[in-house]
mmCIF file of C-alpha atoms in Angstrom:
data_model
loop_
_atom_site.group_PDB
_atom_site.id
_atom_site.type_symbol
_atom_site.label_atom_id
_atom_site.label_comp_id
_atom_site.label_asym_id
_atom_site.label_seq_id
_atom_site.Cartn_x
_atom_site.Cartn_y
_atom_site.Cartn_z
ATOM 1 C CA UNK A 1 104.364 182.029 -136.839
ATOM 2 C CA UNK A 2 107.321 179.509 -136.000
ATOM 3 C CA UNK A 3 107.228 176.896 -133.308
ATOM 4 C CA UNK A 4 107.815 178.836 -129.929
ATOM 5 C CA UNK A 5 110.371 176.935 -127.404
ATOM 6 C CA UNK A 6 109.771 176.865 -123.592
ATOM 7 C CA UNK A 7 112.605 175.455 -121.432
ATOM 8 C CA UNK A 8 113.400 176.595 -117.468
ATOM 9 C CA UNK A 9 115.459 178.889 -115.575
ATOM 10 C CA UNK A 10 118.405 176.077 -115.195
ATOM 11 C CA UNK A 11 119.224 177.256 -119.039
ATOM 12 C CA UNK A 12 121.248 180.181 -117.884
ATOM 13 C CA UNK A 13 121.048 182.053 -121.021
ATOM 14 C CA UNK A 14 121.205 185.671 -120.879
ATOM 15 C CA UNK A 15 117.769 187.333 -121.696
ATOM 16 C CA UNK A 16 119.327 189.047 -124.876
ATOM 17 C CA UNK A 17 119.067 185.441 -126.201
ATOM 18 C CA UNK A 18 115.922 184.722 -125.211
ATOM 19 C CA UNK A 19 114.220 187.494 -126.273
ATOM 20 C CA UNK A 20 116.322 187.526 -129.469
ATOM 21 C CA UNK A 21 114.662 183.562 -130.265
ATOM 22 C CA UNK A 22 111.361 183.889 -128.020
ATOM 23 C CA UNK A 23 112.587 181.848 -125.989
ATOM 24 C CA UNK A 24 109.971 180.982 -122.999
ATOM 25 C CA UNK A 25 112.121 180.639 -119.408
ATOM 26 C CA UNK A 26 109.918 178.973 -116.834
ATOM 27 C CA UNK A 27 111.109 180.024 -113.280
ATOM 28 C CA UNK A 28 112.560 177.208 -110.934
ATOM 29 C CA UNK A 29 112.070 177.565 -106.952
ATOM 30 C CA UNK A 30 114.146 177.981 -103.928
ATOM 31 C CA UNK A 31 113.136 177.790 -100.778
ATOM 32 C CA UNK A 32 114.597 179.974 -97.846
ATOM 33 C CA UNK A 33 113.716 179.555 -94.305
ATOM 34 C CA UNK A 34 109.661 178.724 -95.223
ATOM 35 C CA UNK A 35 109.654 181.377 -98.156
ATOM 36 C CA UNK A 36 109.495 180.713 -101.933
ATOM 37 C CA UNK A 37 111.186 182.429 -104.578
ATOM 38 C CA UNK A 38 110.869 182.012 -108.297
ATOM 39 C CA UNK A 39 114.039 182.497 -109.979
ATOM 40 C CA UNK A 40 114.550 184.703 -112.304
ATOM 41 C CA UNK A 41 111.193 186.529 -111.026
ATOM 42 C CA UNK A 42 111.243 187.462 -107.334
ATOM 43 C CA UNK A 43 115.068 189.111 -105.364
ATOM 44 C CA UNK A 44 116.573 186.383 -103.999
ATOM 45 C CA UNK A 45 119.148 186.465 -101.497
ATOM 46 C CA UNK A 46 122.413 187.044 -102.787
ATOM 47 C CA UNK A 47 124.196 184.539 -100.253
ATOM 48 C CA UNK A 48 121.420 181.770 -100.881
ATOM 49 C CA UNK A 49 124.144 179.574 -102.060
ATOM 50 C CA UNK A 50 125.726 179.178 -98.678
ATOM 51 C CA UNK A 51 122.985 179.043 -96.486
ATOM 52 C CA UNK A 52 122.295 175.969 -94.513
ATOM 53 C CA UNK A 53 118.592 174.571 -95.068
ATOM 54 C CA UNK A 54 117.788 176.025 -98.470
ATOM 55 C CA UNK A 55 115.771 173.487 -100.714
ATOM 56 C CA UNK A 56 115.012 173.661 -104.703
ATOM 57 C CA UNK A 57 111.725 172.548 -106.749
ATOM 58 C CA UNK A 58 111.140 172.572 -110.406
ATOM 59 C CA UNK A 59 108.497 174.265 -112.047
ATOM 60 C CA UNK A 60 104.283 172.457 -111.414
ATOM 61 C CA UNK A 61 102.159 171.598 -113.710
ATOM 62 C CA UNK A 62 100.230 174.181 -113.386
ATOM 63 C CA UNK A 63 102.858 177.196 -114.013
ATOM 64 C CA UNK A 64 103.751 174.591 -116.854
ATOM 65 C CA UNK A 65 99.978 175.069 -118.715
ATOM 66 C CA UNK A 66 100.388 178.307 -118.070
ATOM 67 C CA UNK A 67 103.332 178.716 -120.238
ATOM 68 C CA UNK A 68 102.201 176.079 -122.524
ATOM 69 C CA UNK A 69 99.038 177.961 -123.400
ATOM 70 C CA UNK A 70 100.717 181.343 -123.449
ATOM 71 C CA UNK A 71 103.237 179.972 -125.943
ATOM 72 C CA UNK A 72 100.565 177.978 -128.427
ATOM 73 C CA UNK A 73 98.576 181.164 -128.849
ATOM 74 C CA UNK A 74 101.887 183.241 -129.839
ATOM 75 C CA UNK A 75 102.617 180.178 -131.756
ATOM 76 C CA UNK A 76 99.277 180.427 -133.906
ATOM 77 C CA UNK A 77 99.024 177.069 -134.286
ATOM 78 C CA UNK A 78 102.234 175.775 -134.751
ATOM 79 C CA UNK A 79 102.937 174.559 -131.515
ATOM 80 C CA UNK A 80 105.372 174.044 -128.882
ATOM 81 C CA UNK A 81 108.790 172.127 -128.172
ATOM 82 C CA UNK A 82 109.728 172.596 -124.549
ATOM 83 C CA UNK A 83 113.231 171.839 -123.295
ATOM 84 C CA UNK A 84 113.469 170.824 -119.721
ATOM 85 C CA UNK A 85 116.521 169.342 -117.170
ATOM 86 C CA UNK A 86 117.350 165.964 -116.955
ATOM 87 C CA UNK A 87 114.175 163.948 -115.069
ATOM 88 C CA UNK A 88 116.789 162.378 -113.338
ATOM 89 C CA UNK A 89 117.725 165.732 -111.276
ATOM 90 C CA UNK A 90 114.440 167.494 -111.393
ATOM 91 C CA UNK A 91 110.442 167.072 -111.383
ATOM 92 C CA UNK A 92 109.517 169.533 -113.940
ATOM 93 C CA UNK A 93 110.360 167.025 -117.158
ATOM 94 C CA UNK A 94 107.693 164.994 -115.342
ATOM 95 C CA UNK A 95 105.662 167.977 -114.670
ATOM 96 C CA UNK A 96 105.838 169.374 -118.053
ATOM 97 C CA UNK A 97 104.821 166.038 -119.423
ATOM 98 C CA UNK A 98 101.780 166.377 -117.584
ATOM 99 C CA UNK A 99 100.681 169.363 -118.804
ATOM 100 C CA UNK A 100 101.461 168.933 -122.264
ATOM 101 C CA UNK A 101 99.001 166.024 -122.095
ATOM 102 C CA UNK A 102 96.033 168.681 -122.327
ATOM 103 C CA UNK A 103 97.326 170.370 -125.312
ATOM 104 C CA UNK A 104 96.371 167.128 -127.693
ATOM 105 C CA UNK A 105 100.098 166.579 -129.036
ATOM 106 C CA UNK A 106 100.688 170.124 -129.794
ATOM 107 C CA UNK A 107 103.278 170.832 -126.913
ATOM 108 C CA UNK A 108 106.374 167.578 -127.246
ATOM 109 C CA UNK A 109 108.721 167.809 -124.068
ATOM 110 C CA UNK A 110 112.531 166.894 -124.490
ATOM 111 C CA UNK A 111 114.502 165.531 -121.836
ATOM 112 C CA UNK A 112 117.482 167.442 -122.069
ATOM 113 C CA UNK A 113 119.767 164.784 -120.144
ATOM 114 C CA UNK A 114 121.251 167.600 -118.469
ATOM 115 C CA UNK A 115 121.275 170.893 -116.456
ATOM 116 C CA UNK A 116 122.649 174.319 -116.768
ATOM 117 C CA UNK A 117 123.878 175.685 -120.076
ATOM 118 C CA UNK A 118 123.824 172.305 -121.949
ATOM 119 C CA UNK A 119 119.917 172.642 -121.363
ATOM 120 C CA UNK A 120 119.554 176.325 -122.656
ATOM 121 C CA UNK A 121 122.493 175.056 -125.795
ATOM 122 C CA UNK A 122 119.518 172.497 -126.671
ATOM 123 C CA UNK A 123 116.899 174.911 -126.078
ATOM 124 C CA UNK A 124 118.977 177.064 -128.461
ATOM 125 C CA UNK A 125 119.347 174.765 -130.735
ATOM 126 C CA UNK A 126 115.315 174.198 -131.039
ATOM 127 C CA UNK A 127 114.865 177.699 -131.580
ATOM 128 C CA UNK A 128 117.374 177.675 -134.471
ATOM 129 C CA UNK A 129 115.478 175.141 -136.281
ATOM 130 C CA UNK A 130 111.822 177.466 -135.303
ATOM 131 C CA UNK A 131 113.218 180.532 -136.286
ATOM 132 C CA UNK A 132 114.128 178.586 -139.946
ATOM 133 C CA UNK A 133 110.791 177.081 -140.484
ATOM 134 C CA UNK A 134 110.904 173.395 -139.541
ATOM 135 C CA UNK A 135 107.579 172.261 -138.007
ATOM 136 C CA UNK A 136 106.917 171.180 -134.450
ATOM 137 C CA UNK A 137 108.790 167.250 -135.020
ATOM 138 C CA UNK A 138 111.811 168.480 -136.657
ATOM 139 C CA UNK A 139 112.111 171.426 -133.817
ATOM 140 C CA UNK A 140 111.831 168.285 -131.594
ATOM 141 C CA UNK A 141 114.041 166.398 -133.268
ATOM 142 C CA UNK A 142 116.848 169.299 -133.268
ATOM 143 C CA UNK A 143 116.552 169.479 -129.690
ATOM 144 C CA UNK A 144 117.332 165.448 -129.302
ATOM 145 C CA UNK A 145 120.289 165.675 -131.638
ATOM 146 C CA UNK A 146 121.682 168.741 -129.740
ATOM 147 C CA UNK A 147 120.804 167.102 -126.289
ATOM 148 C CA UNK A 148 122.448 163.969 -127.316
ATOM 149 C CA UNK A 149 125.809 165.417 -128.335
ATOM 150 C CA UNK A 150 126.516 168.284 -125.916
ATOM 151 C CA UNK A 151 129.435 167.940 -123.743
ATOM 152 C CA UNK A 152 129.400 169.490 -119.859
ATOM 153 C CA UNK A 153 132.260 169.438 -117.347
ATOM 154 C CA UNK A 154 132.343 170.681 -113.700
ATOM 155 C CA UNK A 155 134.843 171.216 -111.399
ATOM 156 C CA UNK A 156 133.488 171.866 -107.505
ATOM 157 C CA UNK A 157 135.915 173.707 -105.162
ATOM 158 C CA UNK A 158 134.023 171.963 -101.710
ATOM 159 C CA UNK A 159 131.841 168.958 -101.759
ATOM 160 C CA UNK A 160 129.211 170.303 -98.863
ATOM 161 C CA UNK A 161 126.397 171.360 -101.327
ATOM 162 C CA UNK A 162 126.677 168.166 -103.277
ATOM 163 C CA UNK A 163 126.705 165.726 -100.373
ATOM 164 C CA UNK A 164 123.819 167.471 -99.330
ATOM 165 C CA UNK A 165 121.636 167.948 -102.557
ATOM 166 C CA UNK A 166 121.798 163.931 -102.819
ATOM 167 C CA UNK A 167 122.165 164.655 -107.175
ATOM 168 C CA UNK A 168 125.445 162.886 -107.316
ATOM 169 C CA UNK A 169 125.986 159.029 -108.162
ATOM 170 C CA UNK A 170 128.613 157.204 -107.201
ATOM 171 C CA UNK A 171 128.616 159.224 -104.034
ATOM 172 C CA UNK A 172 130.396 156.560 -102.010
ATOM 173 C CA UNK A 173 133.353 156.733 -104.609
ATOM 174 C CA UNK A 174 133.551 160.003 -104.273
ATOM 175 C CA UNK A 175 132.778 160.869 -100.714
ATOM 176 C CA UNK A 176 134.982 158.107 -99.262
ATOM 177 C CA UNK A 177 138.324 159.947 -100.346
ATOM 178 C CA UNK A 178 140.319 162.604 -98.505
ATOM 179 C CA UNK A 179 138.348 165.846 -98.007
ATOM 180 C CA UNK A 180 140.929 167.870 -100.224
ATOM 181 C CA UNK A 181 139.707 166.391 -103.152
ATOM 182 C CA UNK A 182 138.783 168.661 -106.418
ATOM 183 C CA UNK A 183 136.690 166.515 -108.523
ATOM 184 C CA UNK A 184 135.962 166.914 -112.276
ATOM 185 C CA UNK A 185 132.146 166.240 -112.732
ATOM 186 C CA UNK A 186 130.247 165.614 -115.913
ATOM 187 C CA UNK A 187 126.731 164.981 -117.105
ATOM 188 C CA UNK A 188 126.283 161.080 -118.329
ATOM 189 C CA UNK A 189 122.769 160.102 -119.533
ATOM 190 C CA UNK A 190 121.308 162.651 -117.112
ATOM 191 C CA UNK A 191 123.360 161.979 -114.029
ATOM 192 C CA UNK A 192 126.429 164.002 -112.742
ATOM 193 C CA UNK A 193 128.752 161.290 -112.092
ATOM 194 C CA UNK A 194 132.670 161.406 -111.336
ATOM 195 C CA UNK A 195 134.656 161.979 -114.188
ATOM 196 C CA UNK A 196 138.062 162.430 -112.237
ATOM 197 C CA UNK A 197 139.966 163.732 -109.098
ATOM 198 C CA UNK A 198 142.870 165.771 -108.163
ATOM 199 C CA UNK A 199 144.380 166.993 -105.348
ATOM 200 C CA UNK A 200 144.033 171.031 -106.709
ATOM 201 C CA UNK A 201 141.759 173.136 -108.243
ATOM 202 C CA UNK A 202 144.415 174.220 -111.119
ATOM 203 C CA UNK A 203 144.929 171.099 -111.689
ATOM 204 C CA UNK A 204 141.166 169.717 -111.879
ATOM 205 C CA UNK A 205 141.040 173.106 -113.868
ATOM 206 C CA UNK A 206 143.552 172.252 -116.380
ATOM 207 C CA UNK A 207 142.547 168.834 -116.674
ATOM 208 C CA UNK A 208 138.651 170.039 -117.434
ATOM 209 C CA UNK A 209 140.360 171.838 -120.090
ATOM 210 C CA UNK A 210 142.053 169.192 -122.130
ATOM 211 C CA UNK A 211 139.113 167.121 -121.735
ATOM 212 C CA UNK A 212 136.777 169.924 -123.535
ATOM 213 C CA UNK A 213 139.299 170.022 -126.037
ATOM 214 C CA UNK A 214 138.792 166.411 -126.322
ATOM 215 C CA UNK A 215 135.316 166.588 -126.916
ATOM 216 C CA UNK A 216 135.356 169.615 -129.459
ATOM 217 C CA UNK A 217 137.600 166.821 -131.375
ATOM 218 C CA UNK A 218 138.763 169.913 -133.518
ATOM 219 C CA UNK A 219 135.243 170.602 -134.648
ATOM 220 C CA UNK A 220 133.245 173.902 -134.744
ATOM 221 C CA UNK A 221 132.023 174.422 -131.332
ATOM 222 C CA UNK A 222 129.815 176.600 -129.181
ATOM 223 C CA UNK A 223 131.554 177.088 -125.896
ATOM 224 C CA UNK A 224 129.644 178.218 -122.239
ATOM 225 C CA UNK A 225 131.452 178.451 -118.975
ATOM 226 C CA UNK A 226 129.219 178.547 -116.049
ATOM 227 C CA UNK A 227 130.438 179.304 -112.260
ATOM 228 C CA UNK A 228 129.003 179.992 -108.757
ATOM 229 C CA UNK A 229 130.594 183.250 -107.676
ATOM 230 C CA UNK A 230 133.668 183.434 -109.772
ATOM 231 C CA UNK A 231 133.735 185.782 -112.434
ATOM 232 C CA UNK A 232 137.807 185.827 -113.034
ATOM 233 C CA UNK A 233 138.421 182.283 -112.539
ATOM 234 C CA UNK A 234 135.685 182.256 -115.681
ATOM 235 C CA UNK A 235 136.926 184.867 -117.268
ATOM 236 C CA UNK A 236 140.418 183.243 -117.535
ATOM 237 C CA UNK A 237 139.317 179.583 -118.334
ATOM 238 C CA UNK A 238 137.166 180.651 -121.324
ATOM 239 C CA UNK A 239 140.490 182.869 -122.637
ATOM 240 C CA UNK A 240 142.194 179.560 -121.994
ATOM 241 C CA UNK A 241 139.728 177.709 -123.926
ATOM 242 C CA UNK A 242 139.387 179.979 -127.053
ATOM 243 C CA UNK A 243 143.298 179.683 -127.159
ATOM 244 C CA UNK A 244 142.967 176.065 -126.812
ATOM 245 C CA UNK A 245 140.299 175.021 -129.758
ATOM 246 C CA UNK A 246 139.863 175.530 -133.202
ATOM 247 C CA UNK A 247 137.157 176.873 -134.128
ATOM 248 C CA UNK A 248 134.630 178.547 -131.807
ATOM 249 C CA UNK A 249 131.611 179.825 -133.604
ATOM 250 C CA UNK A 250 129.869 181.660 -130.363
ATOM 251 C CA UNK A 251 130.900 181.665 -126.646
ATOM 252 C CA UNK A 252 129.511 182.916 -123.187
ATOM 253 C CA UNK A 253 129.682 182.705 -119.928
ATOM 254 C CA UNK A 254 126.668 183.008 -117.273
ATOM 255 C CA UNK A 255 126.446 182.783 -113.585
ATOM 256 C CA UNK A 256 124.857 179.131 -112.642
ATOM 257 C CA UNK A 257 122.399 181.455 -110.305
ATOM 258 C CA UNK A 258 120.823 180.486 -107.023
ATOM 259 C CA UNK A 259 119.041 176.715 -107.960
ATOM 260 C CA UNK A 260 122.336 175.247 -109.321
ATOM 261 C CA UNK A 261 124.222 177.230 -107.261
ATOM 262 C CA UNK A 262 123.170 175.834 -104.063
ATOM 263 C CA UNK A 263 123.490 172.211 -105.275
ATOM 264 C CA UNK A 264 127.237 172.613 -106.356
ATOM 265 C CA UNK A 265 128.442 175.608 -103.767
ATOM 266 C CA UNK A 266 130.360 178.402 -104.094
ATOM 267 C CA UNK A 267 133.810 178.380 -106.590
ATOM 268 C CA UNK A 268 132.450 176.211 -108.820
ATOM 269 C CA UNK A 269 132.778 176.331 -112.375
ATOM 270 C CA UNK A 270 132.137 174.351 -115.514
ATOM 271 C CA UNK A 271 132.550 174.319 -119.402
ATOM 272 C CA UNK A 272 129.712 173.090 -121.987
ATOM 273 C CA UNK A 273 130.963 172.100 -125.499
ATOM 274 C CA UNK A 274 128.108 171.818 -128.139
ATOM 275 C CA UNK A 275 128.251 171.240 -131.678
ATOM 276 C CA UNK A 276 125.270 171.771 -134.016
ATOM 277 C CA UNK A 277 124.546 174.981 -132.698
ATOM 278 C CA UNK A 278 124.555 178.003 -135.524
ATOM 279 C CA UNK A 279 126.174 181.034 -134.517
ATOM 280 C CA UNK A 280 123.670 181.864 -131.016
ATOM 281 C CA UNK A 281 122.528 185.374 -132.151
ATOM 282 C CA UNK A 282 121.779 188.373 -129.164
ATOM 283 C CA UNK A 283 124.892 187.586 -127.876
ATOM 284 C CA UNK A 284 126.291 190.923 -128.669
ATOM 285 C CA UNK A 285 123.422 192.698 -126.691
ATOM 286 C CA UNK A 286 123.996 190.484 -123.202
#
């Protein structure tokens, strides 16, 4: 049996691919006024993005052996490679680290250096290398090269959620400009840091756009756009996009769901441009 991947529900990708790649999602919590929901597992509340006083946690260590021991038994041996969020925006890397410790070295645990689709890209790209035979360090290994080079851009339509969720740097920077602000956001060694500002959301839009072009650098290039409640303003940026590069060899888009959501608010939306990735099969089914 191949190396089985486990990463967490901040992956976003569509369960067609998951269950396509065995793919392992461990569920992230929210917290709404005292109760817990696992996401991905339990009804959330479909507002839980704007609410005032909703908090996030990452996965245990003990829902993290869980998996782990669920996912070395499918593996038969040949163990585990799980894919987690950058440590810098989220306990469970630490977690998972943790509980791989009682598996003897048969579980390795990547920090992604990132969130959202650029983790489940990564994850993705471990389960590529499984799925074609390579052993437990070059699974690892594909999951560092993909983490490494993936590319993810954010544009927020109100800063509220991010002033209050505390995961931005350079927060003074940012914060201490005029209100109408539409920021362009991207990952850098697992922090969400400032990439520009304008004074619109087209034009933060546009601008997002160019610089994903950028990054593709005319390559071949799986594509993601993620947003927080808007469907057609996602819709239209990845028909922009596909117009815009050269080559696209698989593209989706996914809701960022109620964990990210609630950090970055409502109207957001991002692009993720990863190269490395074969063609992401079970897209067709999602």
């Amino acid at each position: 049996m191949p190396v089985v991947v486990v990463t967490d529900s901040s992956s976003r990708l569509p369960e067609s691919v998951t269950e396509h790649y065995g793919i392992r999602q461990v569920p992230l919590h929210v917290t709404v006024e005292d109760k817990d929901y696992r996401e991905g597992v339990d009804h959330i509340p479909e507002d839980v993005v704007s609410m005032p006083g909703v908090t996030t946690s990452g996965a245990n260590p003990s829902e993290l052996t869980e998996y782990f021991e669920s996912a070395l038994e499918a593996s038969e041996g040949a163990g585990v490679v799980a894919v987690h969020m950058s440590r810098k925006l989220s306990g469970t890397w630490s977690s998972a680290r943790l509980a791989a410790e009682k598996f003897s070295g048969q579980v390795r645990v990547v920090d992604s250096r990132s969130v959202g689709l650029a983790v489940g890209f990564t994850a993705a790209a471990a389960a590529q290398a499984a799925a074609g035979g390579a052993d437990r360090d070059r699974v690892y290994e594909s999951a560092i090269r993909q983490a490494a080079t993936v590319d993810s851009l954010l544009c927020v339509q109100q800063l509220d959620n991010l002033r209050h969720s505390g995961r931005i740097s350079a927060a003074g920077k940012l914060f201490g400009s005029a209100l109408s602000i539409k920021p362009i956001l991207h990952m850098v060694d697992g922090t969400l840091q400032l990439k520009e500002r304008h004074r619109t959301f087209s034009k933060a839009l546009d601008k997002m756009v160019d610089a994903a072009v950028e990054s593709a650098g005319g390559r071949a290039v799986t594509v993601g756009v993620q947003h927080c409640e808007t469907p057609d303003v996602a819709a239209e940026l990845l028909a922009t996009l596909r117009n815009r590069l050269r080559m696209v060899t698989s593209e989706l888009t996914v809701d960022l769901g109620p964990i990210l959501g609630s950090h970055v608010g409502p109207g957001s939306v991002g692009v993720v441009i990863a190269s490395h990735l074969d063609p992401i099969e079970g897209l067709e089914e999602s």
